[in-house]
Amino acid sequence: MRVLKCLLAGLFVGTTFFLSAQVRHTISGVVEDAGSNEVLFGVTISDSRFQYGVSTNEYGFYSMTIPEGEYELIVSFIGYQKIKKTISLTGDKRIDFALQESVSELDEVVITGSGDQISLQSPQMSIAEMSVQTIKSIPTALGEPDVIKSLMLMPGVTNGGETSSGFNVRGGATDQNLVLMDEATIFNPSHLFGFFSVFNSDAVRSVRLYKGAIPARYGGRLSSVLEIYQRTGNSKEVVTEGGIGTATTRVIVEGPLKKDTSSFLLGGRGSHAHFFLPLFGQSNYAYFYDFNGKVNFRLDNRNTISMSGYHGKDTYSIDESFLNTYGNSFLNFRLNHIQSEKVFTKLTLVYSNYASSLALDLEGLKWRTAITSFTLKHDWTNYTHERIEINYGFSSIYMRFNPGEVSPSNEASGVQARDLTQKNALESAFHIGFEHKVSPKLIMEYGVRASVFLRLGQDSSYVYKNNDPIVFNPFTLTYTEAEPTGISVPAGNGIMAGFGKLEPRFSTTYRLNAWNSVKGSYTRAAQYIHLISNTNSPTPVDVWEPSGPFIRPQMVDQVALGYIHATAYKFTFETEVFGKKYRNRLDYIDGANLIANNAIERVVLNGEGRAYGWEVLLKKSTGSMTGWIAYTLSKTEQRTPGRVPKVDNGRSNKETGINLGQWYHAPYDKRHDITVFASRELSKQWSSSANFTFQTGQPTNYPIGQFEFQGVKIPYYGPRNSVRLPNYHRLDLSLSYLTRKSLTSKRISQFVFGVYNVYNRRNTASINFRQNQDTGVNEAVRTSVFGIVPTVTYNFKF
Amino acid sequence: MKIDPILVVIVFGLFSCQEVIYVDLPEEEPRLIVDAIVPIDRAQSSLYAQVIVKESSSFFDEAYPVELKQISFHNLTTNFFEILIETTPGTGVYEKQIGTNFFVEGEVILQIDYGDQLFYATTRFVPSIPIDTVVHELVTLDGKEKSKVSITFTDQAGRDDFYIVDFGNGTYETFDGRLFDGKTQVVSYVFGERFESGEVLLIRLMGADRSFYNYMSLILEQSLEDVSPFDTPGTTVRGNVFNVTDIDNIDYFDNVHLTGNFPLGYYAIVETSFDVLTVR
């Protein structure tokens, strides 16, 4: 530690030239909600002349070093009453604040942290942040408030359609999002094929999505970081909260274990039994449930321990011949330690597991896969320097990939039990990042992440001729799987492959004047694990594959420029342009079979990708009418050119690559994406919201001809993703009626009436081509998922 | 291995809606289609080898037969040569009775001379195993009585086999025999209807190498029977027949420079066992 401090001290030397000789002291503390003792993230603490200002971190801690003197401190946070406190600063001081909820602003929409004075100053850009109140006010197809579907109303965030799991950020794939719930990685953030996300909105405290300019403390994914914190639980009184909707029921109980020092939170949620059933057979079912739990102990005013856990499961079954289950679980232990007025540390240990299984009775096959990971993270935030906040730390994740156990599903099955080879990897990183107020107008955030990925030894691996797991046929222009020439068994826990990457991160804000700022950022990130999917949208049985001897880590470089203007009339206008380049994006060869495949390296090639975009967000965050208009213009493409020949046989040895090496649209490329959202308080009881979405249709393939082979009729296609489905658009409305005994009463009951897709547009989920069974003539069939859907949800809190 | 249609039934059953729509499709130059599966029964001394050659048209139209200059098999090991004849002109069906041994030993080339283009494919005989039993029964699914056909076969231990089962009427399933090496496997197919008594089904069990297995699995996945938003994206399934017109082995050794001109279809010589099922 001492070495590090010396190193940091050395770094400061170059930046102290502007410091005056004034005596300085540090004020630090924790800001909490007065009603529940829940810590508050993003609270602004500034002096009344706005010379100095900081905001609280995700655990409510702040630290500010300012010259000796008299100050009037203002502590403000949207939705809470402002606190003004006069202090005489003659030495280091610890001041904790408890903010009272401001009742009149309870339902105010809070979209992003940017847009007010702080965001004009913050070096961060490319962030989408949303309050839980906003998420709850957005109409959804099945009446359940949904974190991911809400974020998709922000510029730069889309997904593959109404039935797609996951989400896509600025042309990134769904596996390129780091989804953290209480700092634990969630591998699949969706329930029931994306109808719901895994986050129980009642348990969520804050939601922040980094679309770019990702700080150095995050790593392991290329495109975004979705950081979700669960609430710590009310340590003053027992509160029960929940809702009953068309499709789901959720309930949360929280309260003190010991008043004001420790708390618990327990939550559960489930889809209504056999919700999807009323249709056909008797034995079909589909449901999900999840549980959240958290305990929080404040040991003293410097140390807080918390433990949180999550377990979720999805099940689908049809006619007892098909069964698919999957789910995430995690257990997290964290120690937050205020080392001094100027140093905040947190130590995190996480166990996380994602498992899915598939039983196909017809084929007599059962297949189970899992990823288990253990994470150790230690992070420090150092506020020693008045103008520089330093974040540094290390993390190490051990991951065990179990790509599958195949077993017979019934006695009659001839399937032989076999285990696909387990894969193990260790990903470690050290990061350091500086948030540097260079001058009152110029703020920079810069840092670097040094990551190392070791693919650890496994039971056995295949050996190929010329080290080439895929063979290209230069006559038929097809790629096929190579036959292994042998099996290698590494001795002990040898390392099969290792990668090290330096990931510089930089972002800056220059404040032109009180109302205008310009921003810029550069991010390089490395991702060592890959989700292999060859369906149009990810499914729970998709397989994660670690980098190794044949599969290189994927990399991205992203540059973004932005401009923010805060207008009068409480409007803010933000716009950003971005450009991204991906390397080593895996692409599957035509005809790849990914299920229970013990040698994924034989069906994928390393390709590249690029994405460009322009995002605009006009929003109004305060007042009785709030909302935003978001527009994204973007283009996302990928290609997999032929590999460089390894063997010289005197011929060209060229390869054509996948899709003949041509660039093609990524399946989630949406040229235009427009969202308009508005929420209005009609009276103390009634409020309404409306949401309109328009997106360019998804890229797809249409057949250009057909042929018959052995009595089977097969369409054939042009280049990948060369045409588009029809454009997507819909309007949703909701009206909510809230009753509470008095303005300050904790007892709340609320009815939310929603209509999804008001004008009943048959949006195209897919167009498939088939032969009409009666006429024998080919036809195009459009599948649309949701027509108009009315919903009613009852929410309560007592 | 497919899970897609099932998921669709569950997930989309409540809300989804399917309707036939008009779509303006892109078109391209016609392509040659070669259906050249030679089924081998080693108990027979000869077989009627048949290759169907057509040319594609648009997606909504039927392919039309083509008149070839010549189509032939050539066994490189024995150096025997067989020319096929379009016995009924205008059908695109080229055939000839050929001794079984011609196909069983060595590498056999298929060469097609069409217009000014020359097409070529090569393969070797792939062995298989006999069908043990075929059973027809009625099952009730979704409240309807349907025909279920089950076949039993026993994999040969220690050999990497792949299988293609033809349940008749163009209904196929593909199997990776490595999953049940040396064991007896029951494979069933539930048809969408109930067969009437007296109806006859021709069941075939074909051997396959990995490449043919992959091809067949892929075309079944791409076939026009299933409709699902979880499908793998549509792709052109390229087979093992290719255009050699420009390969002069002086300047051009392969087709990498000629990406667009390729035929569709597959050529394989596979041991095939048959069973005729008469529904009672």
mmCIF file of N, CA and C in Angstrom, chain A residues 399-489:
data_model
loop_
_atom_site.group_PDB
_atom_site.id
_atom_site.type_symbol
_atom_site.label_atom_id
_atom_site.label_comp_id
_atom_site.label_asym_id
_atom_site.label_seq_id
_atom_site.Cartn_x
_atom_site.Cartn_y
_atom_site.Cartn_z
ATOM 1 N N MET A 399 -13.383 -18.161 -13.352
ATOM 2 C CA MET A 399 -14.607 -18.612 -14.021
ATOM 3 C C MET A 399 -14.479 -20.076 -14.417
ATOM 4 N N ARG A 400 -15.517 -20.801 -14.146
ATOM 5 C CA ARG A 400 -15.535 -22.198 -14.578
ATOM 6 C C ARG A 400 -16.712 -22.380 -15.539
ATOM 7 N N PHE A 401 -16.390 -22.743 -16.742
ATOM 8 C CA PHE A 401 -17.417 -22.932 -17.769
ATOM 9 C C PHE A 401 -17.667 -24.416 -17.905
ATOM 10 N N ASN A 402 -18.894 -24.788 -17.646
ATOM 11 C CA ASN A 402 -19.256 -26.173 -17.886
ATOM 12 C C ASN A 402 -20.138 -26.190 -19.126
ATOM 13 N N PRO A 403 -19.552 -26.475 -20.288
ATOM 14 C CA PRO A 403 -20.332 -26.346 -21.519
ATOM 15 C C PRO A 403 -21.395 -27.414 -21.665
ATOM 16 N N GLY A 404 -21.374 -28.407 -20.804
ATOM 17 C CA GLY A 404 -22.499 -29.316 -20.877
ATOM 18 C C GLY A 404 -22.236 -30.694 -20.332
ATOM 19 N N GLU A 405 -23.287 -31.208 -19.721
ATOM 20 C CA GLU A 405 -23.316 -32.626 -19.389
ATOM 21 C C GLU A 405 -24.464 -33.183 -20.205
ATOM 22 N N VAL A 406 -24.165 -34.164 -21.008
ATOM 23 C CA VAL A 406 -25.214 -34.782 -21.814
ATOM 24 C C VAL A 406 -25.588 -36.082 -21.128
ATOM 25 N N SER A 407 -26.878 -36.293 -20.948
ATOM 26 C CA SER A 407 -27.292 -37.549 -20.321
ATOM 27 C C SER A 407 -28.598 -38.011 -20.944
ATOM 28 N N PRO A 408 -28.919 -39.318 -20.827
ATOM 29 C CA PRO A 408 -30.184 -39.797 -21.382
ATOM 30 C C PRO A 408 -31.352 -39.244 -20.562
ATOM 31 N N SER A 409 -32.425 -38.847 -21.234
ATOM 32 C CA SER A 409 -33.542 -38.244 -20.504
ATOM 33 C C SER A 409 -34.548 -39.294 -20.050
ATOM 34 N N ASN A 410 -34.455 -40.498 -20.579
ATOM 35 C CA ASN A 410 -35.356 -41.559 -20.122
ATOM 36 C C ASN A 410 -34.668 -42.911 -20.312
ATOM 37 N N GLU A 411 -35.283 -43.930 -19.786
ATOM 38 C CA GLU A 411 -34.636 -45.241 -19.791
ATOM 39 C C GLU A 411 -34.484 -45.809 -21.195
ATOM 40 N N ALA A 412 -35.453 -45.475 -22.050
ATOM 41 C CA ALA A 412 -35.423 -46.033 -23.400
ATOM 42 C C ALA A 412 -34.354 -45.365 -24.257
ATOM 43 N N SER A 413 -33.862 -44.225 -23.786
ATOM 44 C CA SER A 413 -32.939 -43.461 -24.619
ATOM 45 C C SER A 413 -31.617 -44.186 -24.775
ATOM 46 N N GLY A 414 -31.091 -44.137 -25.983
ATOM 47 C CA GLY A 414 -29.790 -44.738 -26.218
ATOM 48 C C GLY A 414 -28.662 -43.746 -26.001
ATOM 49 N N VAL A 415 -29.013 -42.513 -25.615
ATOM 50 C CA VAL A 415 -27.983 -41.486 -25.461
ATOM 51 C C VAL A 415 -27.017 -41.873 -24.350
ATOM 52 N N GLN A 416 -25.738 -41.735 -24.643
ATOM 53 C CA GLN A 416 -24.732 -42.066 -23.638
ATOM 54 C C GLN A 416 -24.388 -40.828 -22.838
ATOM 55 N N ALA A 417 -24.312 -40.998 -21.532
ATOM 56 C CA ALA A 417 -23.941 -39.872 -20.688
ATOM 57 C C ALA A 417 -22.501 -39.476 -21.014
ATOM 58 N N ARG A 418 -22.293 -38.209 -21.194
ATOM 59 C CA ARG A 418 -20.917 -37.743 -21.386
ATOM 60 C C ARG A 418 -20.840 -36.294 -20.935
ATOM 61 N N ASP A 419 -19.683 -35.933 -20.477
ATOM 62 C CA ASP A 419 -19.465 -34.559 -20.054
ATOM 63 C C ASP A 419 -18.608 -33.869 -21.094
ATOM 64 N N LEU A 420 -19.055 -32.709 -21.515
ATOM 65 C CA LEU A 420 -18.177 -31.926 -22.370
ATOM 66 C C LEU A 420 -17.090 -31.351 -21.463
ATOM 67 N N THR A 421 -15.965 -31.044 -22.047
ATOM 68 C CA THR A 421 -14.814 -30.650 -21.242
ATOM 69 C C THR A 421 -15.038 -29.314 -20.537
ATOM 70 N N GLN A 422 -14.826 -29.302 -19.234
ATOM 71 C CA GLN A 422 -14.948 -28.050 -18.479
ATOM 72 C C GLN A 422 -13.796 -27.127 -18.831
ATOM 73 N N LYS A 423 -14.101 -25.842 -18.840
ATOM 74 C CA LYS A 423 -13.063 -24.863 -19.152
ATOM 75 C C LYS A 423 -12.924 -23.910 -17.986
ATOM 76 N N ASN A 424 -11.689 -23.557 -17.673
ATOM 77 C CA ASN A 424 -11.445 -22.701 -16.520
ATOM 78 C C ASN A 424 -10.616 -21.499 -16.938
ATOM 79 N N ALA A 425 -10.901 -20.382 -16.325
ATOM 80 C CA ALA A 425 -10.138 -19.187 -16.681
ATOM 81 C C ALA A 425 -10.049 -18.261 -15.483
ATOM 82 N N LEU A 426 -9.010 -17.469 -15.481
ATOM 83 C CA LEU A 426 -8.810 -16.476 -14.432
ATOM 84 C C LEU A 426 -8.586 -15.133 -15.105
ATOM 85 N N GLU A 427 -9.454 -14.174 -14.767
ATOM 86 C CA GLU A 427 -9.312 -12.838 -15.340
ATOM 87 C C GLU A 427 -8.991 -11.881 -14.209
ATOM 88 N N SER A 428 -7.855 -11.206 -14.299
ATOM 89 C CA SER A 428 -7.447 -10.292 -13.239
ATOM 90 C C SER A 428 -7.164 -8.935 -13.850
ATOM 91 N N ALA A 429 -7.364 -7.909 -13.052
ATOM 92 C CA ALA A 429 -7.115 -6.573 -13.584
ATOM 93 C C ALA A 429 -6.728 -5.631 -12.468
ATOM 94 N N PHE A 430 -5.895 -4.699 -12.821
ATOM 95 C CA PHE A 430 -5.600 -3.580 -11.942
ATOM 96 C C PHE A 430 -6.059 -2.334 -12.681
ATOM 97 N N HIS A 431 -6.698 -1.424 -11.922
ATOM 98 C CA HIS A 431 -7.149 -0.207 -12.599
ATOM 99 C C HIS A 431 -6.813 1.009 -11.770
ATOM 100 N N ILE A 432 -6.586 2.091 -12.463
ATOM 101 C CA ILE A 432 -6.428 3.366 -11.767
ATOM 102 C C ILE A 432 -7.056 4.439 -12.635
ATOM 103 N N GLY A 433 -7.838 5.291 -12.014
ATOM 104 C CA GLY A 433 -8.520 6.339 -12.770
ATOM 105 C C GLY A 433 -8.511 7.634 -11.972
ATOM 106 N N PHE A 434 -8.357 8.749 -12.673
ATOM 107 C CA PHE A 434 -8.283 10.064 -12.031
ATOM 108 C C PHE A 434 -9.421 10.927 -12.534
ATOM 109 N N GLU A 435 -10.145 11.541 -11.609
ATOM 110 C CA GLU A 435 -11.125 12.544 -12.014
ATOM 111 C C GLU A 435 -10.511 13.877 -11.611
ATOM 112 N N HIS A 436 -10.125 14.631 -12.587
ATOM 113 C CA HIS A 436 -9.214 15.753 -12.377
ATOM 114 C C HIS A 436 -9.886 17.058 -12.776
ATOM 115 N N LYS A 437 -10.106 17.939 -11.780
ATOM 116 C CA LYS A 437 -10.641 19.266 -12.095
ATOM 117 C C LYS A 437 -9.461 20.155 -12.441
ATOM 118 N N VAL A 438 -9.133 20.207 -13.694
ATOM 119 C CA VAL A 438 -7.937 20.933 -14.126
ATOM 120 C C VAL A 438 -8.131 22.426 -13.902
ATOM 121 N N SER A 439 -9.315 22.911 -14.210
ATOM 122 C CA SER A 439 -9.644 24.306 -13.952
ATOM 123 C C SER A 439 -11.146 24.336 -13.738
ATOM 124 N N PRO A 440 -11.696 25.460 -13.317
ATOM 125 C CA PRO A 440 -13.149 25.481 -13.109
ATOM 126 C C PRO A 440 -13.907 25.094 -14.379
ATOM 127 N N LYS A 441 -13.294 25.282 -15.525
ATOM 128 C CA LYS A 441 -14.001 24.978 -16.770
ATOM 129 C C LYS A 441 -13.654 23.608 -17.343
ATOM 130 N N LEU A 442 -12.496 23.098 -16.999
ATOM 131 C CA LEU A 442 -12.025 21.870 -17.650
ATOM 132 C C LEU A 442 -11.890 20.741 -16.639
ATOM 133 N N ILE A 443 -12.594 19.677 -16.905
ATOM 134 C CA ILE A 443 -12.501 18.496 -16.048
ATOM 135 C C ILE A 443 -12.127 17.307 -16.922
ATOM 136 N N MET A 444 -11.212 16.518 -16.408
ATOM 137 C CA MET A 444 -10.811 15.344 -17.178
ATOM 138 C C MET A 444 -10.905 14.106 -16.303
ATOM 139 N N GLU A 445 -11.262 13.009 -16.938
ATOM 140 C CA GLU A 445 -11.202 11.737 -16.248
ATOM 141 C C GLU A 445 -10.321 10.840 -17.095
ATOM 142 N N TYR A 446 -9.246 10.353 -16.527
ATOM 143 C CA TYR A 446 -8.351 9.502 -17.311
ATOM 144 C C TYR A 446 -7.895 8.348 -16.452
ATOM 145 N N GLY A 447 -7.604 7.282 -17.097
ATOM 146 C CA GLY A 447 -7.201 6.111 -16.330
ATOM 147 C C GLY A 447 -6.800 4.991 -17.248
ATOM 148 N N VAL A 448 -6.407 3.912 -16.632
ATOM 149 C CA VAL A 448 -6.017 2.762 -17.426
ATOM 150 C C VAL A 448 -6.375 1.505 -16.654
ATOM 151 N N ARG A 449 -6.683 0.501 -17.418
ATOM 152 C CA ARG A 449 -6.990 -0.797 -16.838
ATOM 153 C C ARG A 449 -6.026 -1.785 -17.464
ATOM 154 N N ALA A 450 -5.320 -2.512 -16.638
ATOM 155 C CA ALA A 450 -4.396 -3.528 -17.144
ATOM 156 C C ALA A 450 -5.009 -4.870 -16.805
ATOM 157 N N SER A 451 -5.400 -5.609 -17.838
ATOM 158 C CA SER A 451 -6.096 -6.868 -17.565
ATOM 159 C C SER A 451 -5.298 -8.047 -18.114
ATOM 160 N N VAL A 452 -5.403 -9.138 -17.413
ATOM 161 C CA VAL A 452 -4.699 -10.357 -17.806
ATOM 162 C C VAL A 452 -5.702 -11.492 -17.754
ATOM 163 N N PHE A 453 -5.712 -12.286 -18.795
ATOM 164 C CA PHE A 453 -6.644 -13.408 -18.833
ATOM 165 C C PHE A 453 -5.854 -14.685 -19.042
ATOM 166 N N LEU A 454 -6.044 -15.612 -18.152
ATOM 167 C CA LEU A 454 -5.341 -16.884 -18.262
ATOM 168 C C LEU A 454 -6.370 -17.987 -18.484
ATOM 169 N N ARG A 455 -6.216 -18.680 -19.573
ATOM 170 C CA ARG A 455 -7.058 -19.853 -19.817
ATOM 171 C C ARG A 455 -6.340 -21.021 -19.160
ATOM 172 N N LEU A 456 -6.947 -21.499 -18.099
ATOM 173 C CA LEU A 456 -6.274 -22.521 -17.300
ATOM 174 C C LEU A 456 -6.465 -23.898 -17.919
ATOM 175 N N GLY A 457 -5.630 -24.794 -17.450
ATOM 176 C CA GLY A 457 -5.633 -26.142 -18.017
ATOM 177 C C GLY A 457 -6.974 -26.826 -17.853
ATOM 178 N N GLN A 458 -7.296 -27.667 -18.783
ATOM 179 C CA GLN A 458 -8.518 -28.449 -18.699
ATOM 180 C C GLN A 458 -8.159 -29.899 -18.954
ATOM 181 N N ASP A 459 -9.132 -30.777 -18.788
ATOM 182 C CA ASP A 459 -8.845 -32.211 -18.890
ATOM 183 C C ASP A 459 -8.163 -32.563 -20.203
ATOM 184 N N SER A 460 -8.726 -32.052 -21.275
ATOM 185 C CA SER A 460 -8.121 -32.368 -22.565
ATOM 186 C C SER A 460 -8.543 -31.325 -23.572
ATOM 187 N N SER A 461 -7.751 -31.175 -24.606
ATOM 188 C CA SER A 461 -8.152 -30.293 -25.686
ATOM 189 C C SER A 461 -7.688 -30.915 -26.995
ATOM 190 N N TYR A 462 -8.310 -30.476 -28.078
ATOM 191 C CA TYR A 462 -8.006 -31.088 -29.366
ATOM 192 C C TYR A 462 -6.776 -30.454 -30.002
ATOM 193 N N VAL A 463 -6.125 -31.250 -30.813
ATOM 194 C CA VAL A 463 -4.984 -30.768 -31.592
ATOM 195 C C VAL A 463 -5.371 -30.892 -33.063
ATOM 196 N N TYR A 464 -5.028 -29.879 -33.844
ATOM 197 C CA TYR A 464 -5.415 -29.885 -35.257
ATOM 198 C C TYR A 464 -4.198 -29.750 -36.151
ATOM 199 N N LYS A 465 -4.367 -30.257 -37.348
ATOM 200 C CA LYS A 465 -3.319 -30.122 -38.350
ATOM 201 C C LYS A 465 -3.110 -28.625 -38.631
ATOM 202 N N ASN A 466 -1.893 -28.194 -38.679
ATOM 203 C CA ASN A 466 -1.528 -26.782 -38.880
ATOM 204 C C ASN A 466 -2.173 -25.871 -37.836
ATOM 205 N N ASN A 467 -2.596 -26.446 -36.727
ATOM 206 C CA ASN A 467 -3.229 -25.664 -35.668
ATOM 207 C C ASN A 467 -4.510 -24.981 -36.158
ATOM 208 N N ASP A 468 -5.204 -25.633 -37.054
ATOM 209 C CA ASP A 468 -6.316 -25.028 -37.751
ATOM 210 C C ASP A 468 -7.609 -25.801 -37.487
ATOM 211 N N PRO A 469 -8.481 -25.319 -36.611
ATOM 212 C CA PRO A 469 -9.686 -26.087 -36.297
ATOM 213 C C PRO A 469 -10.787 -25.974 -37.352
ATOM 214 N N ILE A 470 -10.608 -25.036 -38.291
ATOM 215 C CA ILE A 470 -11.618 -24.890 -39.350
ATOM 216 C C ILE A 470 -10.906 -25.018 -40.690
ATOM 217 N N VAL A 471 -11.515 -25.765 -41.566
ATOM 218 C CA VAL A 471 -10.894 -25.984 -42.869
ATOM 219 C C VAL A 471 -11.715 -25.258 -43.924
ATOM 220 N N PHE A 472 -11.022 -24.568 -44.773
ATOM 221 C CA PHE A 472 -11.708 -23.870 -45.862
ATOM 222 C C PHE A 472 -11.581 -24.703 -47.129
ATOM 223 N N ASN A 473 -12.701 -24.900 -47.807
ATOM 224 C CA ASN A 473 -12.671 -25.604 -49.076
ATOM 225 C C ASN A 473 -12.677 -24.562 -50.194
ATOM 226 N N PRO A 474 -11.573 -24.427 -50.900
ATOM 227 C CA PRO A 474 -11.472 -23.335 -51.887
ATOM 228 C C PRO A 474 -12.280 -23.605 -53.149
ATOM 229 N N PHE A 475 -12.887 -24.793 -53.223
ATOM 230 C CA PHE A 475 -13.702 -25.101 -54.398
ATOM 231 C C PHE A 475 -15.172 -24.823 -54.126
ATOM 232 N N THR A 476 -15.682 -25.347 -53.027
ATOM 233 C CA THR A 476 -17.098 -25.092 -52.709
ATOM 234 C C THR A 476 -17.241 -23.800 -51.913
ATOM 235 N N LEU A 477 -16.119 -23.200 -51.522
ATOM 236 C CA LEU A 477 -16.099 -21.942 -50.765
ATOM 237 C C LEU A 477 -16.846 -22.075 -49.441
ATOM 238 N N THR A 478 -16.704 -23.213 -48.821
ATOM 239 C CA THR A 478 -17.356 -23.419 -47.541
ATOM 240 C C THR A 478 -16.304 -23.673 -46.471
ATOM 241 N N TYR A 479 -16.681 -23.322 -45.247
ATOM 242 C CA TYR A 479 -15.839 -23.645 -44.097
ATOM 243 C C TYR A 479 -16.424 -24.876 -43.424
ATOM 244 N N THR A 480 -15.564 -25.817 -43.073
ATOM 245 C CA THR A 480 -16.053 -26.992 -42.364
ATOM 246 C C THR A 480 -15.154 -27.275 -41.171
ATOM 247 N N GLU A 481 -15.679 -28.081 -40.269
ATOM 248 C CA GLU A 481 -14.933 -28.416 -39.060
ATOM 249 C C GLU A 481 -13.771 -29.335 -39.422
ATOM 250 N N ALA A 482 -12.621 -29.073 -38.840
ATOM 251 C CA ALA A 482 -11.464 -29.936 -39.076
ATOM 252 C C ALA A 482 -11.579 -31.173 -38.194
ATOM 253 N N GLU A 483 -11.068 -32.294 -38.670
ATOM 254 C CA GLU A 483 -10.975 -33.477 -37.813
ATOM 255 C C GLU A 483 -9.736 -33.302 -36.946
ATOM 256 N N PRO A 484 -9.862 -33.466 -35.638
ATOM 257 C CA PRO A 484 -8.666 -33.306 -34.806
ATOM 258 C C PRO A 484 -7.644 -34.398 -35.108
ATOM 259 N N THR A 485 -6.389 -34.039 -35.015
ATOM 260 C CA THR A 485 -5.337 -35.028 -35.251
ATOM 261 C C THR A 485 -4.944 -35.712 -33.952
ATOM 262 N N GLY A 486 -5.426 -35.185 -32.838
ATOM 263 C CA GLY A 486 -5.107 -35.810 -31.564
ATOM 264 C C GLY A 486 -5.742 -35.046 -30.430
ATOM 265 N N ILE A 487 -5.484 -35.535 -29.243
ATOM 266 C CA ILE A 487 -6.005 -34.886 -28.039
ATOM 267 C C ILE A 487 -4.823 -34.608 -27.132
ATOM 268 N N SER A 488 -4.723 -33.377 -26.667
ATOM 269 C CA SER A 488 -3.603 -33.080 -25.774
ATOM 270 C C SER A 488 -4.122 -32.984 -24.355
ATOM 271 N N VAL A 489 -3.355 -33.518 -23.449
ATOM 272 C CA VAL A 489 -3.739 -33.494 -22.038
ATOM 273 C C VAL A 489 -2.658 -32.718 -21.304
#
